[in-house]
Coordinates of C-alpha atoms in Angstrom, one line a residue:
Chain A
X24 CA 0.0 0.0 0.0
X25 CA 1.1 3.9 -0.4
X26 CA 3.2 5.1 2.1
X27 CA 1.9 8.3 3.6
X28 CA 4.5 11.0 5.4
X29 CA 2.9 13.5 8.0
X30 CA 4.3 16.7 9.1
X31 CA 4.9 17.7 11.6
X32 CA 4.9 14.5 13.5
X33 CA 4.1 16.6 16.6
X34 CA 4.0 20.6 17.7
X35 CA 3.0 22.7 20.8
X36 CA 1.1 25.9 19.5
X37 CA 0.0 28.9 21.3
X38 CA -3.8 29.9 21.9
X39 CA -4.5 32.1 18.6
X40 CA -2.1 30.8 16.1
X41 CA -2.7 28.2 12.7
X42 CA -0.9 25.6 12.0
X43 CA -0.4 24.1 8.4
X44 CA 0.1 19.9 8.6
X45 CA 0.8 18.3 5.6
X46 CA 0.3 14.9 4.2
X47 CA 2.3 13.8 1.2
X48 CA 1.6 10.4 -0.5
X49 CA 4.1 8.5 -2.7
X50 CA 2.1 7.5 -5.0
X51 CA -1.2 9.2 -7.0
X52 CA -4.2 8.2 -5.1
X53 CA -7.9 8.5 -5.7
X54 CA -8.9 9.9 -2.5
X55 CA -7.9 11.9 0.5
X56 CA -9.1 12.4 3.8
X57 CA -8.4 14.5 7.5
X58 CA -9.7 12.8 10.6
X59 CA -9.2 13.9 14.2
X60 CA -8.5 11.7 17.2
X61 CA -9.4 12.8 20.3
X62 CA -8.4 10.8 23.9
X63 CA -11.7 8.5 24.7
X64 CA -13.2 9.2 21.1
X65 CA -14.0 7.7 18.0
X66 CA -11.7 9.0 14.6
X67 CA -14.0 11.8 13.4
X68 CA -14.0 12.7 9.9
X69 CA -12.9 16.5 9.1
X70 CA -13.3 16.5 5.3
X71 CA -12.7 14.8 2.0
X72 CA -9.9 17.0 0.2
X73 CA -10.4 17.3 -3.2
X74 CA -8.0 17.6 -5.7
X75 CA -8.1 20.9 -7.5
X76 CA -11.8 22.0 -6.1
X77 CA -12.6 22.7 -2.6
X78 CA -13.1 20.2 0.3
X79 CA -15.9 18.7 1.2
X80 CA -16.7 18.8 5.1
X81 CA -18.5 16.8 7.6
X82 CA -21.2 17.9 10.2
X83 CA -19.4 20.4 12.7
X84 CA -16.5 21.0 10.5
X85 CA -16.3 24.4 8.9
X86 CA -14.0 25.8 5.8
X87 CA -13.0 29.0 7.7
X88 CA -11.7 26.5 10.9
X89 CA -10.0 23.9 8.8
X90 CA -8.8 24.9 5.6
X91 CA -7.8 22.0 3.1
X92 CA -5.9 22.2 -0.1
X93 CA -5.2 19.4 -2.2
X94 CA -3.2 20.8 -5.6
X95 CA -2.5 17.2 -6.7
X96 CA -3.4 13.2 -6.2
X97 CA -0.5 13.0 -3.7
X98 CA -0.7 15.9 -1.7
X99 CA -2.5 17.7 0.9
X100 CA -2.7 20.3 3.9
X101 CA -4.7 20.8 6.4
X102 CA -4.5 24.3 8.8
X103 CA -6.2 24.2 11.7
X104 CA -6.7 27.9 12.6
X105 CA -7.2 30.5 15.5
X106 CA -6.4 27.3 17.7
X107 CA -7.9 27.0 21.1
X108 CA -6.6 24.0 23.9
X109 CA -10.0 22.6 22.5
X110 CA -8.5 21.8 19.2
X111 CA -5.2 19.9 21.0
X112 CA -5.8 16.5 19.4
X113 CA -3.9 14.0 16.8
X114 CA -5.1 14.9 13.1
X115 CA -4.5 12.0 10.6
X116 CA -4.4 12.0 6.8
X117 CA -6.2 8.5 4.9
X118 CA -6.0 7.6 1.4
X119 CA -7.9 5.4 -0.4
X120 CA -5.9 4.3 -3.6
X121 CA -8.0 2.8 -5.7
X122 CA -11.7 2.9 -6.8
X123 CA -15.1 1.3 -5.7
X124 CA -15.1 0.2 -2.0
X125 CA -11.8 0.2 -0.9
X126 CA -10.1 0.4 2.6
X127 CA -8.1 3.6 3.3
X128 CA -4.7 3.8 5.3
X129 CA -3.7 6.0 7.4
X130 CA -0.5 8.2 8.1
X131 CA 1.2 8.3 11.8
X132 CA -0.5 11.4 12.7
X133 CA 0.7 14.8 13.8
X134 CA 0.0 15.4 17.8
X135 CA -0.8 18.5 18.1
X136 CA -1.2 20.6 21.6
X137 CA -2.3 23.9 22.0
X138 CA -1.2 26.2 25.4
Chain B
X10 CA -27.6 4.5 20.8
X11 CA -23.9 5.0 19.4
X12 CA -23.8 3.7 15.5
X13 CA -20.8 2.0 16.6
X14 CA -20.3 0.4 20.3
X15 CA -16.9 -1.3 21.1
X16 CA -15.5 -2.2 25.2
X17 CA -13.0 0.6 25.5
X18 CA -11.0 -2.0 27.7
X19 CA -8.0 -2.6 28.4
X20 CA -8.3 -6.1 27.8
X21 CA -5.1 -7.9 29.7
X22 CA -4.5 -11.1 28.9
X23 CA -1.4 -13.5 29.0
X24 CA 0.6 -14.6 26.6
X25 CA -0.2 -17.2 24.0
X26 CA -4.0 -16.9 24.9
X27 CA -6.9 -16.4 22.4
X28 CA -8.1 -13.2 22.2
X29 CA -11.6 -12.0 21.2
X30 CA -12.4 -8.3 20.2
X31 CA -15.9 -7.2 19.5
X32 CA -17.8 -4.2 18.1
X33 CA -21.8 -4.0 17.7
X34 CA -23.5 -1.4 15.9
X35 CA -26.8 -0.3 15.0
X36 CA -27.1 0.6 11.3
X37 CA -28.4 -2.7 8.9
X38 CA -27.1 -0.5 5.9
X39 CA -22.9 -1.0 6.8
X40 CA -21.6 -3.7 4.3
X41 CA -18.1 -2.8 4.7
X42 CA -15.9 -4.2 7.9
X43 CA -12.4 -3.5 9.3
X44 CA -10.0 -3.8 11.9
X45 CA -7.6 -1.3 12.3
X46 CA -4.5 -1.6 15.1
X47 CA -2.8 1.4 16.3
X48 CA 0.0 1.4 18.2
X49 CA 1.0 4.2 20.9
X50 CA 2.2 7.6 18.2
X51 CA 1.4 5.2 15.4
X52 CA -1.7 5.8 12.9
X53 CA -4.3 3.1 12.6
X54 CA -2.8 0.4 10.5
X55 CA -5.2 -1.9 8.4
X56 CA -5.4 -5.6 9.2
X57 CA -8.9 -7.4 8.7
X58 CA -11.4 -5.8 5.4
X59 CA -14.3 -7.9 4.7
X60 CA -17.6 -7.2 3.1
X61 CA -21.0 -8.7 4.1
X62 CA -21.0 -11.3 6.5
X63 CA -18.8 -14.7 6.8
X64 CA -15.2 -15.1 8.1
X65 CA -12.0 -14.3 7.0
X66 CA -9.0 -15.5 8.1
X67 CA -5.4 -13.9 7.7
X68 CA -2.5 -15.7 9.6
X69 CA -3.2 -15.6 13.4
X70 CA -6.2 -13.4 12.7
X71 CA -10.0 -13.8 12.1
X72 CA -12.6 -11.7 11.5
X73 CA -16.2 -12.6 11.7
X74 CA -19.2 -10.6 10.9
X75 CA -23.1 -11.6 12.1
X76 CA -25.0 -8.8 10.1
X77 CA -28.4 -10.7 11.7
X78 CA -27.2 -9.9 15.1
X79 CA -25.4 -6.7 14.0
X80 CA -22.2 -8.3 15.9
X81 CA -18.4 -8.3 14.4
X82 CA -15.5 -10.1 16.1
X83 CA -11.8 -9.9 15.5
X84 CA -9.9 -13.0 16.6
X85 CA -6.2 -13.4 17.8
X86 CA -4.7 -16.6 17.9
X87 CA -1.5 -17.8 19.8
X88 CA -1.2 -13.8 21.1
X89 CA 2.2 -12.2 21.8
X90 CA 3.5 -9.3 23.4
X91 CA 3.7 -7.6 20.4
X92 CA -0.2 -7.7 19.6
X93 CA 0.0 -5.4 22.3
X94 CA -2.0 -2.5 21.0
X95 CA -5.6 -0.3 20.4
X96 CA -7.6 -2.4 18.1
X97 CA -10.7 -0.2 16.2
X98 CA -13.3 -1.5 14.3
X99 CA -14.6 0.1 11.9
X100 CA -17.8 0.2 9.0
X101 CA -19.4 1.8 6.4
X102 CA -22.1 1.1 3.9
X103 CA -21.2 1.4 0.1
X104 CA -19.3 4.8 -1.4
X105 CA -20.2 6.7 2.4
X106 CA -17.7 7.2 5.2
X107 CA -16.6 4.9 7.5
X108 CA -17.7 4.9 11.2
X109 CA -15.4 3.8 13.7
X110 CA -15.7 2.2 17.2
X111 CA -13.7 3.9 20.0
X112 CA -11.2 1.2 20.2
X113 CA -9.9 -1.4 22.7
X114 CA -6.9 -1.3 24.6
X115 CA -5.1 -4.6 24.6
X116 CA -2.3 -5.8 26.7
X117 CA -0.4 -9.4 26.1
X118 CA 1.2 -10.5 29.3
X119 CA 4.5 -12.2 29.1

């Protein structure tokens, strides 16, 4: 399967300030997604990136918040913005590779904490 | 009721024992199962995808899935230390997102 590189792997942000992570794949791949983990909780969906148009979001998930860009089939960024300790959580990056109903793999996350 | 509901453990159990890791869920529309294992600072890795219900068996592990009883089990055989992990299950029903359990903490006792 693809092999999917986060960055940063972790980062400790002040109250205020964005924060770009990125998500490069070594290989084109069909689809790209952002999920957030938070301690006790299920991996929520953010948004499906779309290459070249914008991102489709989930329920509670808003453009302004978490920007996404996806220029091409193997990369993509997500900034989380104006962050709050609320938004301290690890933020992962899946791929699906192929098409029809495949599984997607996941990236090691980047840990993000916000003071 | 939670679309997903999986024992967030931990689980401890020792060494060379069988292990059995379950999920229910509500929705009769998911035709899609996994098992993911994530280890601590690591991102869910893939092990188990099946579709519908049946088994399927992959070296030491097996997955079952009762869509009558809404029920999917992951089975570890011969368990080491190194199974040691957070096991996720995870669904979805055809070209939607996948929902995922919360996970279950697992410990293999030497």
């Amino acid at each position: 399967s693809a092999v999917i590189s986060q960055k940063p792997s972790r980062d400790i942000c002040q109250r205020g300030t964005s924060l770009t992570i990125q998500c490069q794949v070594d290989s084109q791949v069909t689809m790209m997604f952002w999920y957030r983990q938070q301690p006790g909780q299920s991996l929520t969906l953010i948004a499906t990136a779309n290459q070249g148009s914008e991102a489709t979001y989930e329920s509670g998930f808003v453009i302004d918040k978490f920007p996404i860009s996806r220029p091409n089939l193997t990369f993509s960024t997500l900034t989380v913005s104006n962050m709050s300790p609320e938004d301290s959580s690890i933020y992962l990056c899946s791929v699906l590779e192929g098409y029809g109903n495949q599984p997607q793999h996941f990236g090691d996350g980047t840990r993000l904490s916000i003071l | 009721q939670k679309e997903v509901e999986q024992d967030p453990g931990p689980l401890s159990v020792p060494e060379g024992a069988i292990v059995s890791l379950n999920c229910t869920y509500s929705n009769s529309a998911f035709q899609y199962f996994m098992w993911y294992r994530q280890y601590s600072r690591k991102g869910p890795e893939l092990l188990m995808y099946t579709y519908s219900s049946g088994n399927k068996e992959d070296g030491r592990f097996t997955a079952q899935v009762d869509k009558s009883s809404k029920y999917i089990s992951l089975f570890i055989r011969d368990s080491q230390p190194s199974d040691s992990a957070t096991y996720l299950c995870a669904m979805s029903r055809r070209d939607d997102k996948i929902i995922f359990g919360k996970g279950t903490r697992l410990h293999i006792l030497p």
